[in-house]
N, CA and C of each residue as an Amber inpcrd file, in Angstrom:
protein
   462
  46.8620000  -1.3170000  14.5280000  46.2610000  -0.8890000  13.2800000
  45.2140000  -1.8940000  12.8110000  45.5680000  -3.2220000  12.9660000
  44.6000000  -4.2460000  12.5660000  43.3140000  -4.1220000  13.3730000
  43.4720000  -3.8230000  14.6630000  42.2930000  -3.6810000  15.5340000
  41.4130000  -2.5170000  15.0690000  42.0250000  -1.4450000  14.6890000
  41.2840000  -0.2790000  14.2290000  40.5210000  -0.5940000  12.9430000
  41.1420000  -1.2680000  12.0060000  40.4800000  -1.6470000  10.7520000
  39.3570000  -2.6350000  11.0320000  39.6220000  -3.6250000  11.8980000
  38.5990000  -4.6020000  12.2650000  37.4180000  -3.9050000  12.9500000
  37.7190000  -2.9740000  13.8550000  36.6690000  -2.2220000  14.5410000
  35.8360000  -1.4230000  13.5380000  36.5010000  -0.7790000  12.5730000
  35.8030000  -0.0040000  11.5540000  34.8380000  -0.8800000  10.7530000
  35.3140000  -2.0450000  10.2820000  34.4520000  -2.9360000   9.5050000
  33.3180000  -3.5220000  10.3490000  33.5750000  -3.7740000  11.6200000
  32.5230000  -4.2800000  12.5160000  31.4200000  -3.2230000  12.6540000
  31.8220000  -1.9710000  12.8250000  30.8350000  -0.8890000  12.9470000
  30.0470000  -0.7180000  11.6560000  30.7180000  -0.8350000  10.5350000
  30.0680000  -0.7350000   9.2350000  29.0510000  -1.8520000   9.0560000
  29.4280000  -3.0790000   9.4230000  28.5420000  -4.2380000   9.3100000
  27.3190000  -4.0800000  10.2130000  27.5290000  -3.6620000  11.4470000
  26.4250000  -3.4760000  12.3990000  25.4800000  -2.3850000  11.8950000
  26.0310000  -1.3000000  11.3920000  25.1910000  -0.2250000  10.8460000
  24.3500000  -0.6990000   9.6780000  24.9540000  -1.4900000   8.7960000
  24.2270000  -2.0360000   7.6460000  23.1150000  -2.9620000   8.1140000
  23.4080000  -3.8420000   9.0820000  22.4260000  -4.7960000   9.5880000
  21.2400000  -4.0750000  10.2300000  21.5230000  -3.0800000  11.0540000
  20.4630000  -2.3160000  11.7130000  19.6220000  -1.5820000  10.6720000
  20.2600000  -1.0190000   9.6520000  19.5410000  -0.3210000   8.5920000
  18.5990000  -1.2710000   7.8600000  19.0740000  -2.4610000   7.5070000
  18.2300000  -3.4420000   6.8190000  17.0620000  -3.8580000   7.6910000
  17.3280000  -4.0660000   8.9750000  16.2700000  -4.4640000   9.8950000
  15.2050000  -3.3690000   9.9840000  15.6130000  -2.1100000  10.0630000
  14.6620000  -0.9940000  10.1280000  13.8220000  -0.9270000   8.8640000
  14.4490000  -1.1290000   7.6930000  13.6880000  -1.1110000   6.4460000
  12.6640000  -2.2270000   6.4240000  13.0190000  -3.4080000   6.8900000
  12.0760000  -4.5200000   6.9310000  10.9110000  -4.2210000   7.8570000
  11.1770000  -3.5710000   8.9930000  10.1070000  -3.2370000   9.9110000
   9.1410000  -2.2470000   9.2730000   9.6390000  -1.2810000   8.5370000
   8.7710000  -0.3310000   7.8560000   7.9030000  -1.0650000   6.8430000
   8.4860000  -1.9710000   6.0760000   7.7220000  -2.7320000   5.0890000
   6.6310000  -3.5410000   5.7540000   6.9460000  -4.1570000   6.8710000
   5.9530000  -4.9650000   7.5750000   4.8290000  -4.0750000   8.0740000
   5.1660000  -2.9190000   8.6130000   4.1380000  -2.0050000   9.1060000
   3.2080000  -1.5770000   7.9770000   3.7580000  -1.2320000   6.8330000
   2.9280000  -0.8220000   5.7040000   2.0350000  -1.9710000   5.2550000
   2.5900000  -3.1820000   5.1650000   1.8000000  -4.3340000   4.7460000
   0.6590000  -4.5730000   5.7410000   0.9520000  -4.4860000   7.0540000
  -0.0800000  -4.7220000   8.0480000  -1.1920000  -3.6860000   7.9600000
  -0.8420000  -2.4450000   7.7710000  -1.8640000  -1.4040000   7.7090000
  -2.7840000  -1.6020000   6.5200000  -2.2790000  -2.0910000   5.4150000
  -3.0850000  -2.2150000   4.2080000  -3.7360000  -3.5680000   4.0240000
  -3.2670000  -4.6160000   4.6960000  -3.7740000  -5.9300000   4.3560000
  -4.2000000  -6.7990000   5.5230000  -3.9080000  -6.4410000   6.7520000
  -4.3110000  -7.2810000   7.8710000  -5.7170000  -6.9310000   8.3310000
  -6.4950000  -7.9460000   8.6950000  -7.8340000  -7.6620000   9.2030000
  -7.7810000  -6.9930000  10.5740000  -8.8000000  -6.1980000  10.8660000
  -8.9410000  -5.6050000  12.1880000  -9.4550000  -6.7080000  13.1010000
  -8.7770000  -6.9600000  14.2020000  -9.1810000  -8.0310000  15.1060000
 -10.5950000  -7.8120000  15.6060000 -11.4390000  -8.8130000  15.4150000
 -12.7910000  -8.7810000  15.9440000 -13.7650000  -7.8870000  15.2020000
 -13.3540000  -7.2210000  14.1400000 -14.2540000  -6.3360000  13.4250000
 -14.7870000  -7.0100000  12.1730000 -15.9970000  -7.4690000  12.2900000
 -16.7020000  -8.0320000  11.1470000 -17.8040000  -7.0460000  10.7830000
 -18.0230000  -6.9130000   9.5180000 -19.0270000  -5.9980000   8.9960000
 -20.2080000  -6.8180000   8.5000000 -21.4120000  -6.4140000   8.8690000
 -22.6240000  -7.0360000   8.3260000 -23.0820000  -6.1920000   7.1560000
 -23.3220000  -6.8620000   6.0380000 -23.8310000  -6.1940000   4.8450000
 -25.1720000  -6.8320000   4.5280000 -26.2360000  -6.0260000   4.6050000
 -27.5950000  -6.5360000   4.3770000 -28.1220000  -6.0380000   3.0420000
 -28.5650000  -6.9870000   2.2310000 -29.1950000  -6.6810000   0.9510000
 -30.5220000  -7.4220000   0.9510000 -31.6250000  -6.6680000   1.0960000
 -32.9230000  -7.3280000   1.2380000 -32.9150000  -8.1840000   2.4860000
 -33.2580000  -9.4810000   2.3380000 -33.2590000 -10.3720000   3.5000000
 -31.9800000 -11.2080000   3.5910000 -31.0240000 -10.9310000   2.7360000
 -29.7520000 -11.6620000   2.7250000 -28.6940000 -10.8680000   3.5000000
 -27.9590000 -11.5590000   4.3870000 -26.9120000 -10.9190000   5.1810000
 -25.5680000 -11.5660000   4.8430000 -24.5820000 -10.7190000   4.5650000
 -23.2260000 -11.1640000   4.2780000 -22.3130000 -10.6180000   5.3700000
 -21.2760000 -11.3590000   5.6730000 -20.2820000 -10.9140000   6.6460000
 -18.9890000 -10.6190000   5.9050000 -18.3940000  -9.4830000   6.2350000
 -17.1240000  -9.0940000   5.6170000 -16.0760000  -8.8870000   6.7000000
 -14.8480000  -9.1670000   6.3590000 -13.7150000  -8.9040000   7.2390000
 -13.1090000  -7.5710000   6.8150000 -12.9770000  -6.6600000   7.7820000
 -12.4190000  -5.3420000   7.5030000 -10.9050000  -5.3640000   7.6150000
 -10.2440000  -4.5580000   6.7960000  -8.8010000  -4.4120000   6.8710000
  -8.4420000  -3.3710000   7.9240000  -7.2520000  -3.4880000   8.4510000
  -6.7670000  -2.5660000   9.4660000  -6.0430000  -1.4070000   8.7900000
  -6.8240000  -0.4170000   8.3430000  -6.2220000   0.7730000   7.7410000
  -7.0820000   1.9910000   8.0720000  -6.5600000   3.1500000   7.8150000
  -7.2520000   4.3990000   8.1560000  -8.5690000   4.5360000   7.4070000
  -8.6300000   4.0250000   6.1890000  -9.8510000   4.1070000   5.3900000
 -10.9620000   3.3010000   6.0400000 -10.6580000   2.0680000   6.4360000
 -11.6540000   1.2100000   7.0890000 -12.1450000   1.8260000   8.3900000
 -11.2160000   2.3740000   9.1650000 -11.5860000   2.9840000  10.4470000
 -12.5030000   4.1830000  10.2440000 -12.2230000   4.9990000   9.2390000
 -13.0770000   6.1590000   8.9530000 -14.4400000   5.7100000   8.4270000
 -14.4550000   4.6300000   7.6540000 -15.7160000   4.0780000   7.1660000
 -16.5510000   3.5700000   8.3410000 -15.9260000   2.8230000   9.2470000
 -16.6230000   2.2780000  10.4200000 -17.2220000   3.3950000  11.2710000
 -16.5420000   4.5250000  11.3420000 -17.0400000   5.6580000  12.1280000
 -18.3610000   6.2030000  11.5820000 -18.7000000   5.8900000  10.3380000
 -19.9420000   6.3610000   9.7200000 -21.0820000   5.3500000   9.8670000
 -20.8130000   4.2070000  10.4700000 -21.8270000   3.1520000  10.5970000
 -22.7030000   3.3800000  11.8090000 -23.9290000   2.8670000  11.8140000
 -24.5830000   2.1120000  10.7420000 -24.9590000   3.0310000   9.5820000
 -25.0420000   2.4300000   8.4160000 -25.2780000   3.1960000   7.2040000
 -26.1670000   2.3970000   6.2560000 -27.2270000   3.0020000   5.7980000
 -28.0810000   2.3970000   4.7710000 -28.0760000   3.3450000   3.5840000
 -27.6380000   2.8250000   2.4270000 -27.4860000   3.6750000   1.2470000
 -27.9960000   2.9760000  -0.0050000 -28.4410000   3.7950000  -0.9490000
 -28.8090000   3.2830000  -2.2660000 -27.5250000   3.1710000  -3.0700000
 -27.2440000   1.9590000  -3.5620000 -26.0460000   1.7330000  -4.3660000
 -26.4510000   1.5750000  -5.8220000 -25.7520000   2.2900000  -6.6760000
 -26.0430000   2.2850000  -8.1130000 -25.2860000   1.1750000  -8.8290000
 -25.9090000   0.6190000  -9.8440000 -25.3150000  -0.4280000 -10.6760000
 -24.3130000   0.1920000 -11.6490000 -23.1930000  -0.5120000 -11.8600000
 -22.2180000  -0.0630000 -12.8460000 -21.5110000  -1.2690000 -13.4590000
 -21.4830000  -1.3250000 -14.7730000 -20.6990000  -2.2920000 -15.5470000
 -21.0330000  -3.7640000 -15.3120000 -22.1780000  -4.0510000 -14.7500000
 -22.5760000  -5.4420000 -14.5000000 -21.5440000  -6.1890000 -13.6390000
 -20.8440000  -5.4400000 -12.7570000 -19.8930000  -6.0950000 -11.8620000
 -19.7340000  -5.3930000 -10.5020000 -20.3940000  -4.2460000 -10.3300000
 -20.2290000  -3.5050000  -9.0860000 -21.4340000  -2.6400000  -8.7610000
 -21.5430000  -2.3180000  -7.4760000 -22.4990000  -1.3280000  -6.9850000
 -21.6700000  -0.2380000  -6.3140000 -22.0960000   1.0180000  -6.4680000
 -21.3500000   2.1230000  -5.8670000 -22.2940000   3.1540000  -5.2880000
 -21.7790000   3.9060000  -4.3040000 -22.5440000   4.9830000  -3.6770000
 -21.5920000   5.9710000  -3.0260000 -22.0580000   7.2050000  -2.8930000
 -21.2740000   8.2230000  -2.1980000 -21.5130000   8.1010000  -0.7020000
 -20.4460000   8.1850000   0.0650000 -20.5550000   8.1770000   1.5250000
 -20.9450000   9.5650000   2.0170000 -21.5490000   9.6570000   3.1950000
 -21.9050000  10.9660000   3.7450000 -20.6850000  11.8550000   3.9960000
 -19.5320000  11.2290000   4.3570000 -18.3130000  11.9870000   4.6270000
 -17.1450000  11.3290000   3.9000000 -16.2100000  12.1410000   3.4420000
 -14.9970000  11.6130000   2.8140000 -14.1800000  10.8250000   3.8310000
 -13.3950000   9.8850000   3.3350000 -12.4950000   9.1040000   4.1720000
 -11.0730000   9.2380000   3.6210000 -10.0610000   9.0450000   4.4790000
  -8.6880000   9.0720000   3.9660000  -8.4560000   7.8570000   3.0730000
  -7.5900000   8.0010000   2.0970000  -7.3470000   6.8910000   1.1730000
  -5.8520000   6.6670000   0.9780000  -5.5540000   5.4820000   0.4880000
  -4.1870000   5.1040000   0.1100000  -4.3450000   4.2050000  -1.1120000
  -4.7640000   4.7940000  -2.2110000  -5.1560000   4.0410000  -3.4020000
  -3.9750000   3.3920000  -4.1030000  -4.2550000   2.1950000  -4.6080000
  -3.3100000   1.4580000  -5.4480000  -4.1110000   0.7760000  -6.5480000
  -3.4310000   0.3510000  -7.5830000  -4.0790000  -0.4270000  -8.6370000
  -3.9570000  -1.8940000  -8.2310000  -5.0800000  -2.5370000  -7.9180000
  -5.0000000  -3.9450000  -7.5110000  -4.6350000  -4.8270000  -8.7030000
  -4.0460000  -5.9810000  -8.4170000  -3.7110000  -6.8940000  -9.5120000
  -4.9860000  -7.3810000 -10.1930000  -6.0300000  -7.5460000  -9.4050000
  -7.3470000  -7.8780000  -9.9570000  -8.3980000  -7.5930000  -8.8980000
  -9.6250000  -7.4540000  -9.3430000 -10.7670000  -7.2690000  -8.4560000
 -11.4150000  -8.6410000  -8.2810000 -11.8170000  -8.9430000  -7.0470000
 -12.4920000 -10.2070000  -6.7650000 -13.9190000  -9.9300000  -6.3130000
 -14.8090000 -10.8580000  -6.5890000 -16.1780000 -10.7440000  -6.0780000
 -16.1090000 -10.6420000  -4.5530000 -16.8410000  -9.6850000  -4.0050000
 -16.8660000  -9.4880000  -2.5610000 -15.9240000  -8.4130000  -2.0660000
 -15.0780000  -7.8620000  -2.9430000 -14.1780000  -6.7810000  -2.5260000
 -14.9860000  -5.5280000  -2.2040000 -14.6650000  -4.9150000  -1.0930000
 -15.2680000  -3.6540000  -0.6770000 -14.1540000  -2.6260000  -0.6890000
 -14.3020000  -1.5960000  -1.5350000 -13.2220000  -0.6310000  -1.7450000
 -13.7610000   0.7870000  -1.8720000 -12.8250000   1.7190000  -1.8140000
 -13.1300000   3.1160000  -2.0660000 -12.5350000   3.5090000  -3.4060000
 -13.3240000   4.2180000  -4.2000000 -12.8290000   4.8560000  -5.4110000
 -12.7970000   6.3360000  -5.0820000 -11.6220000   6.9040000  -4.9850000
 -11.5090000   8.2700000  -4.4850000 -11.7860000   8.2710000  -2.9980000
 -12.0950000   9.4250000  -2.4550000 -12.2940000   9.5300000  -1.0060000
 -13.7520000   9.4910000  -0.5730000 -14.6750000   9.4010000  -1.5400000
 -16.0820000   9.4310000  -1.1470000 -16.9520000   8.3460000  -1.7800000
 -16.4240000   7.5670000  -2.7080000 -17.2490000   6.5870000  -3.4010000
 -16.9460000   5.1740000  -2.9230000 -17.9320000   4.5820000  -2.2410000
 -17.8520000   3.2010000  -1.7670000 -18.2370000   2.2760000  -2.9080000
 -17.4530000   1.2070000  -3.1190000 -17.7250000   0.2670000  -4.2080000
 -17.7530000  -1.1440000  -3.6480000 -18.8130000  -1.8610000  -3.9770000
 -18.9550000  -3.2790000  -3.6250000 -18.9590000  -4.0700000  -4.9290000
 -17.9260000  -4.8700000  -5.1190000 -17.7980000  -5.6470000  -6.3510000
 -18.4630000  -7.0060000  -6.1830000 -19.2380000  -7.4030000  -7.1870000
 -19.8710000  -8.7200000  -7.1180000 -19.4140000  -9.6620000  -8.2270000
 -18.5370000  -9.2010000  -9.0790000 -17.8770000 -10.0430000 -10.0760000
 -16.4090000  -9.6340000 -10.1480000 -15.5380000 -10.5980000 -10.4320000
 -14.1220000 -10.3170000 -10.5480000 -13.7430000  -9.8870000 -11.9560000
 -12.6710000  -9.1230000 -12.0790000 -12.1820000  -8.6590000 -13.3770000
 -10.8230000  -7.9890000 -13.1880000 -10.1640000  -7.6920000 -14.2800000
  -8.9110000  -6.9310000 -14.2530000  -9.2410000  -5.4490000 -14.3780000
  -8.4000000  -4.6080000 -13.7890000  -8.6580000  -3.1660000 -13.8370000
  -7.3580000  -2.3770000 -13.8910000  -7.4650000  -1.1670000 -14.3910000
  -6.3310000  -0.2410000 -14.3520000  -6.6520000   0.9430000 -13.4330000
  -7.8290000   0.9180000 -12.7710000  -8.2350000   1.9820000 -11.8620000
  -7.6160000   1.7740000 -10.4790000  -7.4870000   2.8650000  -9.7400000
  -6.9310000   2.8220000  -8.3820000  -8.0470000   2.7940000  -7.3520000
  -7.8800000   1.9530000  -6.3420000  -8.8390000   1.8150000  -5.2510000
  -8.0960000   1.6950000  -3.9300000  -8.8130000   1.9790000  -2.8470000
  -8.3160000   1.7170000  -1.5000000  -9.1830000   0.6100000  -0.9160000
  -8.5510000  -0.4760000  -0.4990000  -9.3040000  -1.6080000   0.0480000
  -9.8140000  -1.2970000   1.4480000 -11.0500000  -1.7260000   1.6990000
 -11.6520000  -1.6110000   3.0220000 -11.7910000  -2.9980000   3.6380000
 -12.2230000  -3.9510000   2.8180000 -12.4330000  -5.3030000   3.3170000
 -12.9210000  -6.2150000   2.2150000 -13.3900000  -7.3940000   2.6400000
 -13.8490000  -8.3940000   1.6770000 -14.9290000  -9.2430000   2.3170000
 -15.9640000  -9.5320000   1.5500000 -17.0250000 -10.4270000   2.0160000
 -16.4340000 -11.8180000   2.1580000 -16.7010000 -12.4550000   3.2910000
 -16.1140000 -13.7630000   3.5970000 -16.6340000 -14.8710000   2.6910000
 -17.9270000 -14.8720000   2.4190000 -18.5400000 -15.9040000   1.5710000
 -19.4860000 -15.1970000   0.6020000 -19.1530000 -15.2160000  -0.6830000
 -19.9290000 -14.4720000  -1.6800000 -21.0850000 -15.2800000  -2.2680000
 -21.3460000 -16.4580000  -1.7280000 -22.4530000 -17.2720000  -2.2200000
 -23.7520000 -16.4830000  -2.1450000 -24.4260000 -16.3140000  -3.2560000
 -25.6900000 -15.5920000  -3.3130000 -25.5580000 -14.0900000  -3.4800000
 -24.3410000 -13.5780000  -3.5550000 -24.1340000 -12.1230000  -3.6600000
 -24.6880000 -11.5640000  -4.9670000 -24.4100000 -12.2190000  -6.0820000
 -24.8880000 -11.7470000  -7.3880000 -26.4100000 -11.6840000  -7.4000000
 -27.0470000 -12.7330000  -6.9190000 -28.5210000 -12.7730000  -6.9000000
 -29.0880000 -11.7030000  -5.9670000 -28.4750000 -11.5150000  -4.8090000
 -28.9760000 -10.5300000  -3.8470000 -28.8680000  -9.1070000  -4.3900000
 -27.7580000  -8.7860000  -5.0450000 -27.5550000  -7.4270000  -5.5560000
 -28.3450000  -7.1560000  -6.8310000 -28.5990000  -8.1900000  -7.6200000
 -29.3900000  -8.0300000  -8.8350000 -28.6980000  -7.1800000  -9.8840000
 -29.4880000  -6.7620000 -10.8700000 -28.9410000  -6.0000000 -11.9930000
 -29.3000000  -4.5200000 -11.9560000 -30.0750000  -4.1040000 -10.9570000
 -30.4970000  -2.7130000 -10.8230000 -29.8640000  -2.0780000  -9.5970000
 -30.1830000  -0.8010000  -9.3700000 -29.7580000  -0.1300000  -8.1370000
 -30.4070000  -0.8610000  -6.9600000 -29.7610000  -0.8180000  -5.8020000
 -30.2390000  -1.5810000  -4.6580000 -29.8820000  -0.8450000  -3.3600000
 -30.7060000  -1.0380000  -2.3490000 -30.4350000  -0.4590000  -1.0360000
 -29.6460000  -1.4820000  -0.2160000 -28.5380000  -1.0050000   0.3680000
 -27.6330000  -1.8800000   1.1270000 -27.3830000  -1.2360000   2.4880000
 -27.4110000  -2.0790000   3.5280000 -27.1160000  -1.6080000   4.8850000
 -25.7840000  -2.1780000   5.3420000 -25.0090000  -1.3330000   6.0080000
 -23.7090000  -1.7230000   6.5620000 -23.7360000  -1.4420000   8.0560000
 -23.3470000  -2.4330000   8.8640000 -23.2860000  -2.2480000  10.3260000
 -22.2850000  -3.2130000  10.9090000 -21.8120000  -2.8850000  12.1220000
 -20.8900000  -3.7850000  12.8210000 -21.6840000  -4.8550000  13.5200000
């Protein structure tokens, strides 16, 4: 009888351990899809004669965005902190409310609006992250205060 009870508790413990391990793997997969860079994929962002390099995230949104490159678009000024433009094709999204926006963040608002932030701030809006400019030095000056033409390429 003791063996049967011990066997039962051993099976219960193993089942619990395997379940916890599976949940952790799912969490890791979700984190990787939304926050890990795509290996070797750097994005060139050209504004006038200034070139910025961005690291792309490994998610479905970034991959769909990359499929539309190269892309040269007129980006509109908004709120003295961002430039935005509609993409030629919608992309899949997984929007969340970020804890804060940082200068250099490249995100999607909805499934068709690309947003390049050049100043940081707090927000209650939902975005899907695509990537981030590696070094934002000169970004504010390059983008200016008006609408601007921006090129994106690998």
